[in-house]
Amino acid sequence: MVAQVVSPLHSTTDPTYQTALRQYDRAVAYLSNLPDGLIEFMKWPRRELSVNFPVRMDDGQVHVFTGYRVHHNTVLGPSKGGIRYSSHVNLDEVRALAMWMSWKCALVNLPYGGAKGGVVVDPYKLSETELANLTRRFTSEIILLIGPKIDIPAPDMGTNAQTMAWMMDTYSMTVGYSVPAVVTGKPLNIGGSLGREEATGRGVIVCMLEALRQLEMVRSPRDISVVVQGFGNVGVHAANRAHALGFKVIAVSDVTGGYYNPKGLDIPAMKLYTARNRTLSGYTGDAEKITNAELLELPCDVLLPCALEGQLTGQNAAKIKAKLVVEGANGPTTPEADDILRDRGITVVPDILANAGGVTVSYFEWVQGLQEYFWDEDEVYRRLERILVRAYDEVVTTSEKFNVDMRTAAQITAINRVAQATLTRGFYP
Ligand code: NAD
């Protein structure tokens, strides 16, 4: 019997959630042997928590903030997913990101379900003390949903290792003893993993190298031009790794705009500049200032969207000149853009594969925390590369089997893993 879900989710107007749901519908169309009720079950979040909570600001006023934590699917294990601080956060966006986490963890064979959380706040407008107070109170509000065996948060847009340190401390103070494994992406001196900060960007470049090989674009790295949108955690480390391997990174951008030099940018200098100034604004190195829209349409070999959702759309996909797109961000490409890029012969390595390096090293951090035994950086990177290359090969095999693009292939592979695990476990009671 088909489960009847009477839910407002059916009528979402949020473009990110619409993208996630449409991708799901596309992929499950190839899994026609699965029961209809199972397909319906995997589509919706398992549980959701919305919280409104007060924070005392530096001027003595109390502000009320809204936050969310969503567990999408927990069949494969405890749920895992980032915490986002942004003024654009909304429940549907968090639902979409939680769903992608379920597929991402399944795709790289991690024993995790998918989750996501967020607070509606512009973190750059808060002082350090206000951010600490907000994070501690939010952690306390969602504490009944998190824990090292329940749900393990990590950084995402607008949050970082310090945010995770405050979350870990708040959780530990509540239970009465230190619990490093309750979050990942922590600072090293409280149980973080070597390589975690760089992991997502590094994984993007592992996938880029695999794709270049597959597409037989095996020229010298110096002859391959790379454009990176977003210069935060993912973008900085992707650009830096590409630069270190000798690729010509010709443009990067952040929310304040882009910088272009067809001969190649000085990425280490730009990395240092943002570390000191938070953004690229005011950077005066050898580069022409361009907009984010112009950056996406630059002539280049590889485009790495590493900022946010909905960047490659039905409006600009026909103007994209890259031959290869590797998605560092979650959901940067809409289904309309996917169709246009595929028809134009542009390969897109999808988010749930290309940015899975972050959650993979988060998994390593969690394992190290539980065992209280820490690995060296070489070990982290060696294992990371092995997992990503294997997942990449599996996606290629599935795409050939079903004659579909890499996104649909990645989702078919991941969703089928969650489906088979659900069928093996059976439906409780
Ligand atoms: P971040 O906050 O560290 O950086 C985001 C970057 O994007 C910043 O440079 C910001 O200025 C830029 N940006 C914001 N709005 C922009 C706009 N309109 N145009 C251009 N640039 C803009 O965030 P992050 O952790 O690097 O995450 C970036 C993306 O990668 C998100 O989609 C996130 O969900 C995804 N992701 C992050 C991780 C991780 O480990 N941090 C893992 C997997 C996926």
Coordinates of N, CA and C and ligand atoms in Angstrom, one line a residue, residues 84 104 124 155-158 196 200 229-234 254-255 292 306-308 328-330 355, ligand 1:
R84 N 24.4 25.7 9.8 CA 24.6 26.9 9.0 C 24.1 28.1 9.7
K104 N 24.7 11.7 0.5 CA 26.1 11.8 0.5 C 26.8 10.8 1.4
Y124 N 28.3 37.6 10.6 CA 29.4 38.7 10.5 C 28.9 40.0 11.2
P155 N 30.7 22.0 11.0 CA 30.6 23.3 10.5 C 29.9 23.3 9.1
D156 N 29.3 24.4 8.7 CA 28.8 24.7 7.4 C 29.0 26.2 7.1
M157 N 28.3 26.7 6.2 CA 28.4 28.1 5.8 C 28.1 29.0 7.1
G158 N 29.1 29.9 7.4 CA 28.9 30.8 8.5 C 29.3 30.3 9.8
R196 N 40.9 17.9 8.7 CA 39.5 18.2 8.5 C 39.2 19.5 7.9
T200 N 37.2 19.2 2.7 CA 36.2 19.3 1.6 C 36.8 19.9 0.3
Q229 N 34.2 29.8 -7.4 CA 33.2 30.7 -6.8 C 33.1 30.4 -5.3
G230 N 33.3 31.4 -4.5 CA 33.3 31.1 -3.0 C 34.7 31.0 -2.5
F231 N 35.0 31.8 -1.5 CA 36.4 31.7 -0.9 C 36.3 31.6 0.6
G232 N 35.4 30.7 1.0 CA 35.3 30.3 2.4 C 36.0 29.0 2.6
N233 N 35.5 28.2 3.6 CA 36.2 27.0 3.9 C 36.5 26.1 2.7
V234 N 35.4 25.9 1.9 CA 35.6 24.9 0.7 C 36.4 25.6 -0.4
D254 N 34.1 35.9 -3.7 CA 33.3 35.7 -2.5 C 32.1 36.6 -2.6
V255 N 31.4 36.8 -1.4 CA 30.2 37.5 -1.5 C 30.4 39.0 -1.9
N292 N 30.3 38.3 -9.6 CA 30.1 36.8 -9.4 C 29.4 36.2 -10.7
C306 N 31.7 26.9 -5.2 CA 32.0 26.5 -3.8 C 31.4 27.5 -2.9
A307 N 30.3 28.1 -3.3 CA 29.7 29.2 -2.4 C 28.3 28.8 -1.8
L308 N 27.3 28.7 -2.7 CA 26.0 28.4 -2.2 C 25.1 27.8 -3.3
G328 N 31.6 22.1 -5.3 CA 32.0 22.1 -3.9 C 30.9 22.5 -3.0
A329 N 30.0 23.4 -3.5 CA 28.8 23.8 -2.7 C 27.8 22.7 -2.8
N330 N 26.8 22.8 -1.9 CA 25.6 21.9 -2.0 C 24.6 22.6 -2.9
N355 N 31.8 17.1 -2.8 CA 32.1 17.7 -1.6 C 32.0 16.7 -0.4
Ligands
NAD1 P1 31.8 29.6 4.2 O1 30.9 30.4 5.0 O2 33.2 29.2 4.9 O3 32.2 30.3 2.8 C1 31.2 30.6 1.9 C2 31.8 31.5 0.8 O4 30.8 31.8 -0.1 C3 32.3 32.8 1.4 O5 33.5 33.1 0.7 C4 31.2 33.8 1.0 O6 31.7 35.1 0.9 C5 30.8 33.2 -0.3 N1 29.5 33.7 -0.7 C6 28.4 33.8 0.0 N2 27.4 34.3 -0.8 C7 27.9 34.4 -2.0 C8 27.4 34.9 -3.2 N3 26.1 35.3 -3.3 N4 28.2 34.9 -4.3 C9 29.4 34.5 -4.2 N5 30.0 34.0 -3.1 C10 29.2 34.0 -2.0 O7 31.1 28.2 3.8 P2 31.7 26.9 3.3 O8 31.8 26.0 4.5 O9 32.9 27.1 2.5 O10 30.5 26.3 2.5 C11 30.3 26.7 1.1 C12 29.4 25.6 0.5 O11 29.9 24.3 0.6 C13 28.0 25.5 1.1 O12 27.1 25.1 0.1 C14 28.1 24.4 2.1 O13 26.9 23.7 2.4 C15 29.0 23.5 1.2 N6 29.8 22.5 2.0 C16 30.6 22.8 3.0 C17 31.3 21.8 3.7 C18 32.3 22.2 4.7 O14 33.0 21.3 5.2 N7 32.5 23.4 5.2 C19 31.2 20.5 3.3 C20 30.4 20.2 2.3 C21 29.7 21.1 1.6

